[in-house]
PDB file of C-alpha atoms and ligand atoms in Angstrom:
ATOM      1  CA  UNK A  13     -27.439  38.998  -3.452  1.00 45.00           C
ATOM      2  CA  UNK A  14     -23.856  38.092  -4.073  1.00 50.00           C
ATOM      3  CA  UNK A  15     -21.800  41.111  -3.095  1.00 57.00           C
ATOM      4  CA  UNK A  16     -18.664  39.817  -4.784  1.00 59.00           C
ATOM      5  CA  UNK A  17     -18.557  40.295  -8.541  1.00 65.00           C
ATOM      6  CA  UNK A  18     -18.069  37.217 -10.638  1.00 62.00           C
ATOM      7  CA  UNK A  19     -14.661  38.303 -11.863  1.00 60.00           C
ATOM      8  CA  UNK A  20     -13.626  38.859  -8.288  1.00 61.00           C
ATOM      9  CA  UNK A  21     -14.994  35.480  -7.347  1.00 60.00           C
ATOM     10  CA  UNK A  22     -12.925  33.790 -10.045  1.00 60.00           C
ATOM     11  CA  UNK A  23      -9.893  35.594  -8.763  1.00 54.00           C
ATOM     12  CA  UNK A  24     -10.583  34.549  -5.180  1.00 55.00           C
ATOM     13  CA  UNK A  25     -11.185  30.978  -6.267  1.00 57.00           C
ATOM     14  CA  UNK A  26      -7.980  30.773  -8.206  1.00 51.00           C
ATOM     15  CA  UNK A  27      -6.110  32.095  -5.218  1.00 49.00           C
ATOM     16  CA  UNK A  28      -7.788  29.780  -2.723  1.00 47.00           C
ATOM     17  CA  UNK A  29      -7.550  26.732  -4.942  1.00 46.00           C
ATOM     18  CA  UNK A  30      -4.273  27.633  -6.645  1.00 43.00           C
ATOM     19  CA  UNK A  31      -2.252  25.199  -4.598  1.00 46.00           C
ATOM     20  CA  UNK A  32      -4.357  22.250  -5.614  1.00 51.00           C
ATOM     21  CA  UNK A  33      -7.097  21.167  -3.276  1.00 61.00           C
ATOM     22  CA  UNK A  34      -5.317  21.197  -0.019  1.00 66.00           C
ATOM     23  CA  UNK A  35      -8.258  20.949   2.345  1.00 83.00           C
ATOM     24  CA  UNK A  36      -9.786  18.028   0.456  1.00 84.00           C
ATOM     25  CA  UNK A  37      -6.471  16.223   0.483  1.00 86.00           C
ATOM     26  CA  UNK A  38      -6.097  16.990   4.129  1.00 87.00           C
ATOM     27  CA  UNK A  39      -9.530  15.570   4.811  1.00 88.00           C
ATOM     28  CA  UNK A  40      -8.587  12.286   3.169  1.00 93.00           C
ATOM     29  CA  UNK A  41      -5.270  12.183   5.050  1.00 92.00           C
ATOM     30  CA  UNK A  42      -7.095  12.654   8.332  1.00 91.00           C
ATOM     31  CA  UNK A  43      -9.552   9.987   7.331  1.00 92.00           C
ATOM     32  CA  UNK A  44      -6.737   7.533   6.633  1.00 94.00           C
ATOM     33  CA  UNK A  45      -5.275   8.302  10.037  1.00 93.00           C
ATOM     34  CA  UNK A  46      -8.608   7.825  11.772  1.00 93.00           C
ATOM     35  CA  UNK A  47      -9.260   4.548   9.979  1.00 93.00           C
ATOM     36  CA  UNK A  48      -5.697   3.434  10.705  1.00 94.00           C
ATOM     37  CA  UNK A  49      -4.985   3.062   7.023  1.00 95.00           C
ATOM     38  CA  UNK A  50      -1.211   3.161   6.841  1.00 94.00           C
ATOM     39  CA  UNK A  51       1.595   2.875   4.353  1.00 96.00           C
ATOM     40  CA  UNK A  52       0.881   5.926   2.247  1.00 96.00           C
ATOM     41  CA  UNK A  53       2.948   8.895   1.170  1.00 95.00           C
ATOM     42  CA  UNK A  54       1.748  12.350   0.216  1.00 93.00           C
ATOM     43  CA  UNK A  55       2.372  14.185  -3.060  1.00 86.00           C
ATOM     44  CA  UNK A  56       4.778  11.841  -4.742  1.00 91.00           C
ATOM     45  CA  UNK A  57       6.305  14.144  -7.320  1.00 92.00           C
ATOM     46  CA  UNK A  58       8.463  11.457  -8.877  1.00 94.00           C
ATOM     47  CA  UNK A  59       5.350   9.818 -10.332  1.00 96.00           C
ATOM     48  CA  UNK A  60       3.217  10.985 -13.249  1.00 96.00           C
ATOM     49  CA  UNK A  61       0.677  13.566 -12.165  1.00 95.00           C
ATOM     50  CA  UNK A  62       2.193  13.801  -8.640  1.00 95.00           C
ATOM     51  CA  UNK A  63      -0.485  11.594  -7.064  1.00 96.00           C
ATOM     52  CA  UNK A  64      -1.939  13.031  -3.859  1.00 95.00           C
ATOM     53  CA  UNK A  65      -1.408   9.742  -2.046  1.00 96.00           C
ATOM     54  CA  UNK A  66       0.661   6.725  -3.006  1.00 97.00           C
ATOM     55  CA  UNK A  67       0.747   3.322  -1.341  1.00 97.00           C
ATOM     56  CA  UNK A  68       4.205   2.227  -2.496  1.00 96.00           C
ATOM     57  CA  UNK A  69       3.961  -1.398  -1.362  1.00 96.00           C
ATOM     58  CA  UNK A  70       0.665  -1.978  -3.149  1.00 96.00           C
ATOM     59  CA  UNK A  71       1.652   0.313  -5.989  1.00 97.00           C
ATOM     60  CA  UNK A  72      -1.581   2.235  -5.700  1.00 98.00           C
ATOM     61  CA  UNK A  73      -1.895   5.899  -6.635  1.00 98.00           C
ATOM     62  CA  UNK A  74      -4.781   7.909  -5.176  1.00 97.00           C
ATOM     63  CA  UNK A  75      -5.861  11.209  -6.666  1.00 96.00           C
ATOM     64  CA  UNK A  76      -8.143  13.572  -4.839  1.00 94.00           C
ATOM     65  CA  UNK A  77      -9.853  15.795  -7.343  1.00 94.00           C
ATOM     66  CA  UNK A  78     -11.465  19.093  -6.533  1.00 92.00           C
ATOM     67  CA  UNK A  79     -14.828  19.166  -8.282  1.00 93.00           C
ATOM     68  CA  UNK A  80     -14.291  22.605  -9.747  1.00 92.00           C
ATOM     69  CA  UNK A  81     -10.736  22.333 -11.032  1.00 91.00           C
ATOM     70  CA  UNK A  82     -11.044  18.840 -12.402  1.00 94.00           C
ATOM     71  CA  UNK A  83     -14.512  19.272 -13.879  1.00 94.00           C
ATOM     72  CA  UNK A  84     -16.531  16.809 -11.814  1.00 95.00           C
ATOM     73  CA  UNK A  85     -19.300  15.348 -13.972  1.00 92.00           C
ATOM     74  CA  UNK A  86     -21.754  15.688 -11.091  1.00 92.00           C
ATOM     75  CA  UNK A  87     -20.951  19.102  -9.612  1.00 92.00           C
ATOM     76  CA  UNK A  88     -19.053  21.187 -12.098  1.00 90.00           C
ATOM     77  CA  UNK A  89     -20.834  24.195 -13.462  1.00 88.00           C
ATOM     78  CA  UNK A  90     -18.876  26.621 -15.586  1.00 86.00           C
ATOM     79  CA  UNK A  91     -18.446  30.172 -14.334  1.00 89.00           C
ATOM     80  CA  UNK A  92     -20.547  32.560 -16.364  1.00 90.00           C
ATOM     81  CA  UNK A  93     -17.737  35.007 -17.016  1.00 92.00           C
ATOM     82  CA  UNK A  94     -14.626  34.215 -19.052  1.00 92.00           C
ATOM     83  CA  UNK A  95     -16.312  31.108 -20.405  1.00 91.00           C
ATOM     84  CA  UNK A  96     -13.658  30.399 -23.001  1.00 93.00           C
ATOM     85  CA  UNK A  97     -10.857  30.721 -20.503  1.00 94.00           C
ATOM     86  CA  UNK A  98     -12.490  28.419 -17.983  1.00 93.00           C
ATOM     87  CA  UNK A  99     -13.533  25.845 -20.537  1.00 93.00           C
ATOM     88  CA  UNK A 100     -10.026  25.509 -21.961  1.00 95.00           C
ATOM     89  CA  UNK A 101      -8.551  25.445 -18.480  1.00 94.00           C
ATOM     90  CA  UNK A 102     -10.807  22.670 -17.212  1.00 95.00           C
ATOM     91  CA  UNK A 103     -10.453  20.688 -20.448  1.00 96.00           C
ATOM     92  CA  UNK A 104      -6.662  20.924 -20.125  1.00 96.00           C
ATOM     93  CA  UNK A 105      -6.835  19.783 -16.502  1.00 96.00           C
ATOM     94  CA  UNK A 106      -8.988  16.799 -17.429  1.00 96.00           C
ATOM     95  CA  UNK A 107      -6.607  15.857 -20.216  1.00 97.00           C
ATOM     96  CA  UNK A 108      -3.655  16.069 -17.861  1.00 96.00           C
ATOM     97  CA  UNK A 109      -5.502  13.911 -15.314  1.00 97.00           C
ATOM     98  CA  UNK A 110      -6.305  11.253 -17.910  1.00 97.00           C
ATOM     99  CA  UNK A 111      -2.728  11.230 -19.131  1.00 98.00           C
ATOM    100  CA  UNK A 112      -1.345  10.789 -15.610  1.00 98.00           C
ATOM    101  CA  UNK A 113      -3.643   7.810 -15.001  1.00 98.00           C
ATOM    102  CA  UNK A 114      -2.564   6.251 -18.288  1.00 98.00           C
ATOM    103  CA  UNK A 115       1.123   6.669 -17.525  1.00 98.00           C
ATOM    104  CA  UNK A 116       0.759   5.289 -14.024  1.00 98.00           C
ATOM    105  CA  UNK A 117      -1.123   2.218 -15.193  1.00 97.00           C
ATOM    106  CA  UNK A 118       1.520   1.673 -17.825  1.00 97.00           C
ATOM    107  CA  UNK A 119       4.114   1.803 -15.047  1.00 96.00           C
ATOM    108  CA  UNK A 120       2.245  -0.927 -13.184  1.00 96.00           C
ATOM    109  CA  UNK A 121       0.308   1.220 -10.726  1.00 97.00           C
ATOM    110  CA  UNK A 122      -3.289   0.770  -9.769  1.00 97.00           C
ATOM    111  CA  UNK A 123      -5.099   4.073  -9.643  1.00 98.00           C
ATOM    112  CA  UNK A 124      -8.144   5.459  -7.922  1.00 97.00           C
ATOM    113  CA  UNK A 125      -9.724   8.894  -8.231  1.00 97.00           C
ATOM    114  CA  UNK A 126     -11.654  10.310  -5.306  1.00 96.00           C
ATOM    115  CA  UNK A 127     -13.757  13.386  -5.954  1.00 96.00           C
ATOM    116  CA  UNK A 128     -14.155  16.135  -3.413  1.00 93.00           C
ATOM    117  CA  UNK A 129     -17.932  15.557  -3.300  1.00 94.00           C
ATOM    118  CA  UNK A 130     -17.373  11.871  -2.547  1.00 95.00           C
ATOM    119  CA  UNK A 131     -15.646  12.821   0.690  1.00 93.00           C
ATOM    120  CA  UNK A 132     -18.839  14.418   1.972  1.00 90.00           C
ATOM    121  CA  UNK A 133     -22.101  13.002   3.207  1.00 90.00           C
ATOM    122  CA  UNK A 134     -23.893  10.972   2.044  1.00 93.00           C
ATOM    123  CA  UNK A 135     -21.137   9.427  -0.093  1.00 94.00           C
ATOM    124  CA  UNK A 136     -18.274   9.300   2.382  1.00 93.00           C
ATOM    125  CA  UNK A 137     -18.906   5.814   3.688  1.00 94.00           C
ATOM    126  CA  UNK A 138     -19.193   4.385   0.212  1.00 96.00           C
ATOM    127  CA  UNK A 139     -15.983   6.174  -0.752  1.00 96.00           C
ATOM    128  CA  UNK A 140     -14.083   4.763   2.211  1.00 95.00           C
ATOM    129  CA  UNK A 141     -15.176   1.275   1.224  1.00 96.00           C
ATOM    130  CA  UNK A 142     -14.153   1.893  -2.353  1.00 97.00           C
ATOM    131  CA  UNK A 143     -10.688   3.025  -1.241  1.00 96.00           C
ATOM    132  CA  UNK A 144     -10.304   0.021   1.060  1.00 96.00           C
ATOM    133  CA  UNK A 145     -11.276  -2.298  -1.769  1.00 97.00           C
ATOM    134  CA  UNK A 146      -8.801  -0.574  -4.098  1.00 97.00           C
ATOM    135  CA  UNK A 147      -5.992  -1.011  -1.555  1.00 96.00           C
ATOM    136  CA  UNK A 148      -6.850  -4.693  -1.100  1.00 96.00           C
ATOM    137  CA  UNK A 149      -7.134  -5.282  -4.835  1.00 97.00           C
ATOM    138  CA  UNK A 150      -3.821  -3.550  -5.510  1.00 96.00           C
ATOM    139  CA  UNK A 151      -2.188  -5.622  -2.776  1.00 94.00           C
ATOM    140  CA  UNK A 152      -3.619  -8.838  -4.223  1.00 95.00           C
ATOM    141  CA  UNK A 153      -2.243  -7.898  -7.634  1.00 91.00           C
ATOM    142  CA  UNK A 154       1.219  -7.513  -6.141  1.00 83.00           C
ATOM    143  CA  UNK A 155       1.131 -10.749  -4.156  1.00 80.00           C
TER     144      UNK A 155
HETATM  145 ZN1  LIG B   1     -18.170  16.495  -7.477  1.00 79.91          ZN
END
């Protein structure tokens, strides 16, 4: 049985995840390094939505979304306590995400969203290929 109450769990989660999804971001950063994918910057606050990674030359913005906080369509399940609070929170996050993508595209950026679950097996390889294709496509658009 779960020894932590649900309210406590929510509190722990908000504390752990409060600063965005650091470990997921870190995982992608390490992946870029390992694959020798260069030319990116972290947390570009000057751009809409502070993209987690930006490739300035290709004008590509990469968002890494935690499945819980951004309401992943595959993994998100709402906490059973404080339903109203969580629903409005996640809905607001999703709206903010959509708005950031819109603004970036309007500003001439290509965008790609990588979900936390896509950085795990068995999807990781597919995700890497998708990112590589996005970088190449963004570069081609700029050429
Ligand atoms: Zn997910």
